[in-house]
Short mmCIF file of C-alpha atoms in Angstrom, two decimals:
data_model
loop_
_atom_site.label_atom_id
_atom_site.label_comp_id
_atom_site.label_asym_id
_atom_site.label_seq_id
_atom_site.Cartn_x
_atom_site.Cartn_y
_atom_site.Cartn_z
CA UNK A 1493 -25.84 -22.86 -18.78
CA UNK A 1494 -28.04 -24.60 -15.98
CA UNK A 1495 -25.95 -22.47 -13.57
CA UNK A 1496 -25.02 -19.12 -13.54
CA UNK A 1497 -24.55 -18.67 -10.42
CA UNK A 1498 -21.63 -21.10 -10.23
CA UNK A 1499 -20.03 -20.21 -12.89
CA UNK A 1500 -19.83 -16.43 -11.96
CA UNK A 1501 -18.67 -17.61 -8.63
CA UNK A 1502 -15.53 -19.49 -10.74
CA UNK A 1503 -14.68 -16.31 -12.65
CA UNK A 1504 -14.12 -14.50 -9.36
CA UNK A 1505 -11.97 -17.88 -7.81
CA UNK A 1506 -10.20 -17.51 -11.13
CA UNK A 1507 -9.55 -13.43 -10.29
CA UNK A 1508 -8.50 -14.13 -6.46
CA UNK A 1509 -6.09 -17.11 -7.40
CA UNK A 1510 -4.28 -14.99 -9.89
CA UNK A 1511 -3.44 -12.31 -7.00
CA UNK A 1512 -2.33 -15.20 -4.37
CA UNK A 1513 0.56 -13.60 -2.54
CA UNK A 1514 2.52 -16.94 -2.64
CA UNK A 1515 2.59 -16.70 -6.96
CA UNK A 1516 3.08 -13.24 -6.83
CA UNK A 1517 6.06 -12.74 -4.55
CA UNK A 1518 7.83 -15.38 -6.03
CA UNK A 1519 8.73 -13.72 -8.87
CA UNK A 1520 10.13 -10.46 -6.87
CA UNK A 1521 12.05 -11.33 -4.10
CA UNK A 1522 15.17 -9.31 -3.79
CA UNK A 1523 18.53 -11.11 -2.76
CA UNK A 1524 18.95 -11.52 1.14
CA UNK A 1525 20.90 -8.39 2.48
CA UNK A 1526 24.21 -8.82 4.27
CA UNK A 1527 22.72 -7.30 7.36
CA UNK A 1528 19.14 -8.12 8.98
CA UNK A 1529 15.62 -8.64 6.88
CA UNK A 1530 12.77 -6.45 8.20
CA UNK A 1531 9.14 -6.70 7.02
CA UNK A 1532 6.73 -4.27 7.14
CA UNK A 1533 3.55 -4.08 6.21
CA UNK A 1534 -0.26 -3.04 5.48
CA UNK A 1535 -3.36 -4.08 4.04
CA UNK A 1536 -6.20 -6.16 3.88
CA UNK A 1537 -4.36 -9.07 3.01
CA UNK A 1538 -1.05 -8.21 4.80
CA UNK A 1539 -1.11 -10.86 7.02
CA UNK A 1540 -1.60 -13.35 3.90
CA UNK A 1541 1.63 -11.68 1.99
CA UNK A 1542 3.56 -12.20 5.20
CA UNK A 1543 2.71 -15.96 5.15
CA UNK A 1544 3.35 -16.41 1.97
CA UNK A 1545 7.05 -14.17 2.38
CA UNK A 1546 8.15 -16.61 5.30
CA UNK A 1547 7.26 -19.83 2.81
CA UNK A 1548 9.71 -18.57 0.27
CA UNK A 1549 12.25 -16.63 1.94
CA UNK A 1550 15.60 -18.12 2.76
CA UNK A 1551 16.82 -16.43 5.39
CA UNK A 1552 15.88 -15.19 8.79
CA UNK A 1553 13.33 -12.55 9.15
CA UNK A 1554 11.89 -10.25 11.59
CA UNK A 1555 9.49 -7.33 11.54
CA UNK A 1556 5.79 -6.59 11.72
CA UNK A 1557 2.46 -6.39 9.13
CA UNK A 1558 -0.94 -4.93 10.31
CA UNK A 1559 -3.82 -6.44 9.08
CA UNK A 1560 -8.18 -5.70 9.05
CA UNK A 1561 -9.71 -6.97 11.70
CA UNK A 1562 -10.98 -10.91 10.95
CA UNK A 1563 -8.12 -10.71 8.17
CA UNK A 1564 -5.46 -12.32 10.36
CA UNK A 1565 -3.18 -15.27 8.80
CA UNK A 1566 -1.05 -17.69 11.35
CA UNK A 1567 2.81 -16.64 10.77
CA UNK A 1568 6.03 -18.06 12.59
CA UNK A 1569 7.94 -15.00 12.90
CA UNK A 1570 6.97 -11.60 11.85
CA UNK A 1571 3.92 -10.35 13.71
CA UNK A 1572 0.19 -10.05 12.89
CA UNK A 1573 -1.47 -6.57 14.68
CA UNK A 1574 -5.23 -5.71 13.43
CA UNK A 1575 -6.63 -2.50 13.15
CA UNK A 1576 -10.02 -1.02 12.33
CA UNK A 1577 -11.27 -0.46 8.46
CA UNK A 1578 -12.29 1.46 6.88
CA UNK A 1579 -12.71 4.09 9.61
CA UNK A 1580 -8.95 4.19 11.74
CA UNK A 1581 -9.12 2.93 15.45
CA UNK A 1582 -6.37 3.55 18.06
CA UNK A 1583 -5.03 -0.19 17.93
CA UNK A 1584 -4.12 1.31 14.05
CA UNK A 1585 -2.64 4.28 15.41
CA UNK A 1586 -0.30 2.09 17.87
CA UNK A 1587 0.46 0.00 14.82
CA UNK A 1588 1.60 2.95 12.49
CA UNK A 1589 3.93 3.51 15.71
CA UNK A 1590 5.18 0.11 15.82
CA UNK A 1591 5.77 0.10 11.92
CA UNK A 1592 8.13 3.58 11.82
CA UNK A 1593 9.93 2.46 14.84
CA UNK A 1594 10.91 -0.97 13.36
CA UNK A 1595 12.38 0.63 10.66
CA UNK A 1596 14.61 3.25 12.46
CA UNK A 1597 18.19 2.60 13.21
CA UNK A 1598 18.89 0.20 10.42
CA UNK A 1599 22.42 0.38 8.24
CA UNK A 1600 23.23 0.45 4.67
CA UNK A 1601 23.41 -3.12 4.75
CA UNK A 1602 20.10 -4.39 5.87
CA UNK A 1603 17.14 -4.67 3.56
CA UNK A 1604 13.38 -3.78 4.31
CA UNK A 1605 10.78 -5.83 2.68
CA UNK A 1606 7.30 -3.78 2.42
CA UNK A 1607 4.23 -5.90 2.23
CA UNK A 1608 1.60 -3.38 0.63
CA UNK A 1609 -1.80 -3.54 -0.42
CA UNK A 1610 -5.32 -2.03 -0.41
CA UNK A 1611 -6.66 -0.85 2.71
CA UNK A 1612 -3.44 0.47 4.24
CA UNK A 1613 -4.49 4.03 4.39
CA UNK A 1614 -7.38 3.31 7.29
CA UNK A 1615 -4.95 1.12 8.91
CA UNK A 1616 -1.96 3.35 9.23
CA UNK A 1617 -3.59 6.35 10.79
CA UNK A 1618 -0.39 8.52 12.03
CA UNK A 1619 -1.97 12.24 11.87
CA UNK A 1620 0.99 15.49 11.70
CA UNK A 1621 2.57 16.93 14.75
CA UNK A 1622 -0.77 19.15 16.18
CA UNK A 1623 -3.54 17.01 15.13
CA UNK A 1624 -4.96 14.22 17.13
CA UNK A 1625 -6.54 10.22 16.19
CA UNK A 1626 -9.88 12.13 15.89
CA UNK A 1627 -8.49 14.67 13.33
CA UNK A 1628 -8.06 11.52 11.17
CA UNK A 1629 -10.95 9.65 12.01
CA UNK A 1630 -12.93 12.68 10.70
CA UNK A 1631 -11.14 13.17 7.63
CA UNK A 1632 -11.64 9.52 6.42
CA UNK A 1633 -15.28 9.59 7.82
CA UNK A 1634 -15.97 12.54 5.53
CA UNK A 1635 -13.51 10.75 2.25
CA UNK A 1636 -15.79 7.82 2.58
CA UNK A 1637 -18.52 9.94 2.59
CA UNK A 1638 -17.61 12.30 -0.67
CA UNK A 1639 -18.15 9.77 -3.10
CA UNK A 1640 -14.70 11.21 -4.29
CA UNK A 1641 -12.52 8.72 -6.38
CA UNK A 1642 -9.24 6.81 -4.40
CA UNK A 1643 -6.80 8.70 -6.33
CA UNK A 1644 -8.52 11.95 -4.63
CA UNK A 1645 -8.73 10.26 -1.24
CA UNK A 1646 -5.56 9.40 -1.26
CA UNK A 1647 -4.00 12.46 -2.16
CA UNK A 1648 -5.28 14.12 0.89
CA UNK A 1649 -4.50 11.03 2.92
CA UNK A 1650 -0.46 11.32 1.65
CA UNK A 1651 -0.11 14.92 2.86
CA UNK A 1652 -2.15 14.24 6.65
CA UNK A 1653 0.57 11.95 7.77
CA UNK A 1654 3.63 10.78 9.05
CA UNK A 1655 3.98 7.90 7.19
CA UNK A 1656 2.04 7.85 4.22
CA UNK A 1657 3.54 9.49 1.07
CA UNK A 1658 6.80 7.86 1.39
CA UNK A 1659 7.76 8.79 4.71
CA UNK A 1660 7.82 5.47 6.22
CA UNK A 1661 10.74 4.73 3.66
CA UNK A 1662 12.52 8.04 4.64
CA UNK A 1663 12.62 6.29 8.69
CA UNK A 1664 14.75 3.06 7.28
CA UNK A 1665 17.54 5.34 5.58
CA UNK A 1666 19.97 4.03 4.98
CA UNK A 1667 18.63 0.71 4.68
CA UNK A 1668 16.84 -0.49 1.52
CA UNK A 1669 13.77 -0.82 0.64
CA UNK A 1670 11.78 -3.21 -1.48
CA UNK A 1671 8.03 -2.91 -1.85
CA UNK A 1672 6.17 -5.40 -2.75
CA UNK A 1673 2.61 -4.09 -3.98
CA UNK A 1674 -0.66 -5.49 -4.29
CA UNK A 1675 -2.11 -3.07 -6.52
CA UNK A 1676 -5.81 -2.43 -6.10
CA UNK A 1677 -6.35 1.31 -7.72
CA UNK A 1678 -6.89 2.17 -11.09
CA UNK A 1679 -3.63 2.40 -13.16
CA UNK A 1680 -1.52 0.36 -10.69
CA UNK A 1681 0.50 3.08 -9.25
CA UNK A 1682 2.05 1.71 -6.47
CA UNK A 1683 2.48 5.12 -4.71
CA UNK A 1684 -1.35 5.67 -4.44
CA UNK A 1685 -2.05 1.98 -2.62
CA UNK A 1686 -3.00 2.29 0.71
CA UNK A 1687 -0.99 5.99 0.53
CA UNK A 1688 2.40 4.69 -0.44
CA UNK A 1689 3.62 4.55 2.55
CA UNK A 1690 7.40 3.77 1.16
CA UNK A 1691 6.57 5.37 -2.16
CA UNK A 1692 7.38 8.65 -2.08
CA UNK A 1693 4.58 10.74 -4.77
CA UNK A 1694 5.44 14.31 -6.48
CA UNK A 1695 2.63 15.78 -4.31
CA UNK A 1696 0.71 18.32 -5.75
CA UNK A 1697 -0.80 20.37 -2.21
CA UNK A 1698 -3.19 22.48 -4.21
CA UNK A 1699 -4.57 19.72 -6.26
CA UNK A 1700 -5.35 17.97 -3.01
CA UNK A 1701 -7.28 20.84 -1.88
CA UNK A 1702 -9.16 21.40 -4.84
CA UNK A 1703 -9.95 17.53 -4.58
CA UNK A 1704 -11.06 18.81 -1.27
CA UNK A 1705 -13.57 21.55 -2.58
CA UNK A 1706 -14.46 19.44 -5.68
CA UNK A 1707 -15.99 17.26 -3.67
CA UNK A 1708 -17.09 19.34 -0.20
CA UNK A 1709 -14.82 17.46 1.85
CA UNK A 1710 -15.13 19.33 5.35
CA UNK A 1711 -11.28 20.30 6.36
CA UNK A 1712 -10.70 22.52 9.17
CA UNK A 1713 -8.47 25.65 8.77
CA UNK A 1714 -5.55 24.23 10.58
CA UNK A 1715 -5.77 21.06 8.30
CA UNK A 1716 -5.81 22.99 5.10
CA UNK A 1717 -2.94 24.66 6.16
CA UNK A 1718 -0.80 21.98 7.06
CA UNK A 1719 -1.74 20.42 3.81
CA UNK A 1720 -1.11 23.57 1.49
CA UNK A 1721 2.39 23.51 3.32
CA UNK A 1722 3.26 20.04 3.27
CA UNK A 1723 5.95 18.99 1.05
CA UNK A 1724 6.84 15.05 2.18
CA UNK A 1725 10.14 13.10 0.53
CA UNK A 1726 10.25 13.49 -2.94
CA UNK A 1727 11.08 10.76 -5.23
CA UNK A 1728 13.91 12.77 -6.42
CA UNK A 1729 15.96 12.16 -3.50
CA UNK A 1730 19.16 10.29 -3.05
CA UNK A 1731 18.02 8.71 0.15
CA UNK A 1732 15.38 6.38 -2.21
CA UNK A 1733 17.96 5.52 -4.81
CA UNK A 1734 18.37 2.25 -4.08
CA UNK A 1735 14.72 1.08 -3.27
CA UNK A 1736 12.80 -0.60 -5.55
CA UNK A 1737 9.02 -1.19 -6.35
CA UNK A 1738 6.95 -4.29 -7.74
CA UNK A 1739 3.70 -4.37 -8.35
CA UNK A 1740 3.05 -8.23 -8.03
CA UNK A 1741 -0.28 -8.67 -8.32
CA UNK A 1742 -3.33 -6.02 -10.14
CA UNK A 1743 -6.55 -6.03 -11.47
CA UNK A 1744 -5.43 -6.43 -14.77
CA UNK A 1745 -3.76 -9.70 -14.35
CA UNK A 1746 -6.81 -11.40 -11.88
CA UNK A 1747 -9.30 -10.16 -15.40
CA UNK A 1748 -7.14 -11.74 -17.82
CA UNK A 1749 -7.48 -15.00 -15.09
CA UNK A 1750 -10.73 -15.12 -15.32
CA UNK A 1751 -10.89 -14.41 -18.99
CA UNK A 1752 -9.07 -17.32 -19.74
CA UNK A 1753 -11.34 -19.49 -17.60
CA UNK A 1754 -14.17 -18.40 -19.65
CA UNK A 1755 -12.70 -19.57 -22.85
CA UNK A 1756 -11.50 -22.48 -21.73
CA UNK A 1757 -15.03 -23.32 -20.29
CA UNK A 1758 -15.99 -22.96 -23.68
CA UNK A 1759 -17.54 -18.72 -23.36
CA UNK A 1760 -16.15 -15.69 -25.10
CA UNK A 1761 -14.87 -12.70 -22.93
CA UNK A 1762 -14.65 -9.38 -22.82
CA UNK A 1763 -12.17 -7.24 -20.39
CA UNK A 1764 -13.81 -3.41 -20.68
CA UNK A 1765 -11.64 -1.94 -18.13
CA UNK A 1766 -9.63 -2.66 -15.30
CA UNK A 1767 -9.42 0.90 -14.16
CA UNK A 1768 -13.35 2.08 -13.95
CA UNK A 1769 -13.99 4.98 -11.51
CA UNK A 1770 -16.97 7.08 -10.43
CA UNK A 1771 -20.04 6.54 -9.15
CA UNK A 1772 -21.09 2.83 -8.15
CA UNK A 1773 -24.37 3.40 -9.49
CA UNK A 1774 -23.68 5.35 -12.94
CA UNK A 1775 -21.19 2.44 -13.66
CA UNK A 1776 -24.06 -0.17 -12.92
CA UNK A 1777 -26.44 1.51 -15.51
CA UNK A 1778 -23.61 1.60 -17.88
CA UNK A 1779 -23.21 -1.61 -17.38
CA UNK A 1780 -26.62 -2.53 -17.58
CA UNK A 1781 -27.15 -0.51 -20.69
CA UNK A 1782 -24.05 -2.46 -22.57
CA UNK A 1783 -25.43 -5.82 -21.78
CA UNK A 1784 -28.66 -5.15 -22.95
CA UNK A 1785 -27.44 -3.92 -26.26
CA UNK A 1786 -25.91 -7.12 -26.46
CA UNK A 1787 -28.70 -9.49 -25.15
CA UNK A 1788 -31.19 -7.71 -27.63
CA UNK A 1789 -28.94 -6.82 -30.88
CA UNK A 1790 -25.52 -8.88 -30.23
CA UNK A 1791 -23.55 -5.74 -30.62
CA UNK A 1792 -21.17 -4.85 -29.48
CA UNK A 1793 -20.23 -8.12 -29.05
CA UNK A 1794 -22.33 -11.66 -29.59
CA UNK A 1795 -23.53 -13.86 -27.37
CA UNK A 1796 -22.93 -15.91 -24.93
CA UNK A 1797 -20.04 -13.57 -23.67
CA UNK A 1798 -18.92 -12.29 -20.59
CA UNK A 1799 -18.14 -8.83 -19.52
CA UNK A 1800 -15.56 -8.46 -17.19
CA UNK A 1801 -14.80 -5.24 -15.81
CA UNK A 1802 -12.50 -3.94 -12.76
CA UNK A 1803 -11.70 -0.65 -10.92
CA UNK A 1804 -12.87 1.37 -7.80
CA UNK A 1805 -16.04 2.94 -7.63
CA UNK A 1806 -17.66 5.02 -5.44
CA UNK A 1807 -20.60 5.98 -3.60
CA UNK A 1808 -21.58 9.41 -2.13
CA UNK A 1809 -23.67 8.76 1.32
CA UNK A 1810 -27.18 10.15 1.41
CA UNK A 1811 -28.36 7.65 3.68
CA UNK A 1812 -28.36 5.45 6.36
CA UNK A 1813 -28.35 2.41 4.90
CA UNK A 1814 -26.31 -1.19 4.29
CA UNK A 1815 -24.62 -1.80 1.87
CA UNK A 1816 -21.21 -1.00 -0.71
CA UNK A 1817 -20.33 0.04 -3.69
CA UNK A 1818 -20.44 -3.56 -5.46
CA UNK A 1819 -24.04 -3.97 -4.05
CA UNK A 1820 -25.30 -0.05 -5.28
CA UNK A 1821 -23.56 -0.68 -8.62
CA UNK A 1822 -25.47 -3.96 -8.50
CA UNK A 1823 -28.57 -2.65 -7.67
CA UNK A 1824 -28.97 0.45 -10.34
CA UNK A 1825 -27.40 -2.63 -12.66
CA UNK A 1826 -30.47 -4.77 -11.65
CA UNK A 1827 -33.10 -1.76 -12.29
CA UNK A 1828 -32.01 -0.89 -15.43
CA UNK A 1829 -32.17 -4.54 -16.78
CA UNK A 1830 -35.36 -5.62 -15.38
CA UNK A 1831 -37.29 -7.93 -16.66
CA UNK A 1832 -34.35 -9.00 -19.46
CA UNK A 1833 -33.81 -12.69 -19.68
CA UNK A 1834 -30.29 -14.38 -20.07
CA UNK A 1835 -28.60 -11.94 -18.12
CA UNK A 1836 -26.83 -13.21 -15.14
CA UNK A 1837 -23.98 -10.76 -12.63
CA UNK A 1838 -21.46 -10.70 -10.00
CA UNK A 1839 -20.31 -7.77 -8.57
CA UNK A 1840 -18.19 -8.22 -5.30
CA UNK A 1841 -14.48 -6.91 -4.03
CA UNK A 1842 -11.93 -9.16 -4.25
CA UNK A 1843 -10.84 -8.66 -0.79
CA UNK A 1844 -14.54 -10.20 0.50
CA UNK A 1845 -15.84 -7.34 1.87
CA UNK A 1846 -18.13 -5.14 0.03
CA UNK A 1847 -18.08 -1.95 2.65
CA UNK A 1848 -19.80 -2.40 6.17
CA UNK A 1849 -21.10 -6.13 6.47
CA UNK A 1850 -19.81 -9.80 5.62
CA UNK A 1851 -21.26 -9.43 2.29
CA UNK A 1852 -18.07 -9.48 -0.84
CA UNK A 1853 -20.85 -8.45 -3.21
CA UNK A 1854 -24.05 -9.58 -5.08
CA UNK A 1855 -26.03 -11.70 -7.74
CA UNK A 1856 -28.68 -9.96 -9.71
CA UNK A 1857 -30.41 -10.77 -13.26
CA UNK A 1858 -33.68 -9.82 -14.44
CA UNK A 1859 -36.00 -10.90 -12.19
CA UNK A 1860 -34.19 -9.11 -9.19
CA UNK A 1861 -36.86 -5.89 -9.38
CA UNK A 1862 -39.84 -8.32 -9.64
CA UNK A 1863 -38.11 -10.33 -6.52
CA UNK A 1864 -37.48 -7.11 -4.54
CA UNK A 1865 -41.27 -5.30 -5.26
CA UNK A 1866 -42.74 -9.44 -3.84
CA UNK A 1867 -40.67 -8.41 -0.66
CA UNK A 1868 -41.63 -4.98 -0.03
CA UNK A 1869 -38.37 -3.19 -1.59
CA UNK A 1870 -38.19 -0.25 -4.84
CA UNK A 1871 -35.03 -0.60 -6.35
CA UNK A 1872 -35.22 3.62 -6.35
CA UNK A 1873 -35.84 3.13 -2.56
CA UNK A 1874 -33.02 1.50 -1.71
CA UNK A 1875 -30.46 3.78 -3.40
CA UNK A 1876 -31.72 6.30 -2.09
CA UNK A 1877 -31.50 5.17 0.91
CA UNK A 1878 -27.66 3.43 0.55
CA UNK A 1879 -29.42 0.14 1.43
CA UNK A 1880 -28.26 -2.20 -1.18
CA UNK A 1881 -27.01 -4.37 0.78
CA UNK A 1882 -30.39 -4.73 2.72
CA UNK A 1883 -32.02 -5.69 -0.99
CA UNK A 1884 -29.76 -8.23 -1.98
CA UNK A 1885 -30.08 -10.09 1.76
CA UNK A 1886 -33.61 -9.73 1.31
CA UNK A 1887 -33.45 -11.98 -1.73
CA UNK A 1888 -31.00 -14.26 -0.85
CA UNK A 1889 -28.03 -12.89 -3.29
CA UNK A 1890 -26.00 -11.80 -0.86
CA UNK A 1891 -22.41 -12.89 -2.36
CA UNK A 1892 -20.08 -13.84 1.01
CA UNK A 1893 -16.83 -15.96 0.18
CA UNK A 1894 -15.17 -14.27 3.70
CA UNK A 1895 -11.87 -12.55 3.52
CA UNK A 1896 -9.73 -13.78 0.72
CA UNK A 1897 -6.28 -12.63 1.90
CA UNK A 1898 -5.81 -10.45 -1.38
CA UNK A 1899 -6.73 -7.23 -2.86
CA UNK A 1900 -7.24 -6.41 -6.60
CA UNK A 1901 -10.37 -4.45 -5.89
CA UNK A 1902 -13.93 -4.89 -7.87
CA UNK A 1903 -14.37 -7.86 -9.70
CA UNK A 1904 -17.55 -7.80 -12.04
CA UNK A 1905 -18.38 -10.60 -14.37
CA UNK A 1906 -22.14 -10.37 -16.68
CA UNK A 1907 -22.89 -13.04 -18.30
CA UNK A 1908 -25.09 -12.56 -21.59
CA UNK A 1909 -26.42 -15.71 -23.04
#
């Protein structure tokens, strides 16, 4: 294949076309109401969902969506707020406001639509009765931080809140409520994107605090107590019996996208997972090891092949670096394959943001470590640091589509020839 790099960069337009809002929602809309249409919403590509809602829907509609800043999308009649990610801002704060209020005072008769996908949690920021914007802003700080897994995160996100975990849902009663999810966390459960904010979750408080302790997530006395106590809606309530939940586009489906554009461009592939956790870099050297077993022995599988892989990984902060988790997992994923030939990887979030920076990811193949030590950079250096993101600009492989108004999460593609 003369090149790689083109190719890879297909797979991924392959992934983020199968999670286009417009082919997603399509297939879900509920039947217009007899009363009014609200929309609400959050995420990353909110404002894109919105869009595509007012395209297809036949009615009028009203209502509100808040978006990442940069992550905007031009809509006739529902609003477009941004907010700060991944660390809350008060323009997020006055948007969770906004959001809960739009809902309130609705009838049996009108129907909310609930535009949700990743990146919700740090744009909603709507801390308990007690605790202040800063309360928040400290706990995500030190989630981002923890190198703990979303499902974690997000547990202690759902019971800090006063509209995640469902509660945003409990404000339309008696209206119903549809939500629409673009699912970007392992296993697809709707409740745990962006917090569920109209998914009410059987909360488990003393899981979330050993989540907490597991991985030394600073919580101050008054916040451990107000999560130990904390019981939100439960899904077992009357007041949700009507609403209804679609998950309309996932990982899963964007894989199997861009599996089928390998084989029709004439290359086997692979889907490994579409749920991977942990650390960024542990997954990289996994990764790393699995092609080379292939590339040297064709086993597991034979080449050429692609490995496609999905998920959320992490990455515990022990420096000051640049960088995200697509870029560490990269990185380790370049070290442990250097000096390999016919090895070729993508790693970037399907959103087109990779953590702080413009960057959605990476390339890397074997010559990366050579490339990096002729520019002054250790691989080791750099992780240790957090400074992937530094390496890969250094070298030009800096992976930057810009924002892609979706959100299935990590994309990875290694091609093995």
């Amino acid at each position: 294949m003369d090149n790689p790099k083109a190719f890879l960069t297909s797979l991924y337009q392959a992934a983020v076309a199968a999670a286009d809002p417009l082919t997603g929602l399509r297939a879900h809309l509920p039947s217009p109401p007899r009363g009014r249409t609200v929309v609400i919403g959050a995420g990353k590509g909110a404002a894109q969902m919105a869009q595509a809602l007012e395209t297809l829907w036949p009615g009028p509609l009203q209502g509100l969506v808040v978006t990442r800043y940069g992550h905007a999308a031009p809509c006739k009649t529902i609003e477009v707020l941004e907010a700060a990610h991944p660390v809350p801002d008060a323009a997020g704060l006055q948007a969770a406001e906004r959001l809960m209020a739009a809902v309130q005072g609705l009838t049996a008769e009108d129907l909310v639509i609930a535009l949700i996908c990743g990146g919700g949690s740090a744009l909603l920021p709507a801390p308990p009765a007690g605790f202040g914007l800063e309360d928040e802003i400290a706990l995500n700080t030190a989630l981002l931080a923890s190198g703990a897994p979303i499902s974690a995160m997000n547990a202690l996100r759902s019971h800090f809140s006063r509209i995640k975990g469902g509660r945003l849902a409990a404000l339309a009663h008696p209206a119903r409520v549809v939500s629409l999810v673009v699912s970007d966390v392992p296993g697809d459960d709707p409740a745990q994107v962006a917090s569920g904010p109209t998914i009410p979750r059987q909360g488990d408080t003393a899981a979330a605090l050993a989540f907490a302790d597991r991985y030394q997530i600073p919580l101050s006395a008054a916040q451990r107590a107000h999560i130990l106590a904390d019981q939100g809606p439960q899904p077992t309530d009357p007041a949700f019996a009507r609403d209804h939940v679609a998950v309309v586009a996932s990982a899963a489906r964007s894989l199997e996208a861009a599996a089928g554009h390998c084989r029709a461009s004439g290359v086997e592939a692979v889907i490994l997972s579409d749920s991977f956790e942990g650390e960024a870099r542990e997954a990289g050297r996994f990764h790393a090891d699995l092609a080379l077993e292939v590339a040297r022995r064709d086993r597991p599988f034979r080449k050429p092949v692609v490995l496609l892989s999905g998920g959320e990984t992490s990455v515990t902060l022990r420096g000051k670096g640049r960088g995200g988790r697509n870029t560490e997992f990269l990185l380790a994923f370049a070290g442990r394959i250097a000096g390999q030939g016919g090895i070729d990887a993508l790693a970037a979030d399907t959103d087109g943001i990779d953590g702080i920076g413009h960057q959605a990811g990476a390339f890397a193949d074997g010559s990366t470590a050579d490339r990096l030590r002729e520019c002054g950079l250790r691989i080791d250096d750099c992780l240790d640091r957090n400074d992937s993101g530094t390496a890969f600009a250094a070298l030009g492989d800096l992976f930057m589509p810009g924002p892609t108004g979706t959100n299935v999460n990590d994309f990875r593609a290694i091609l093995i020839r």
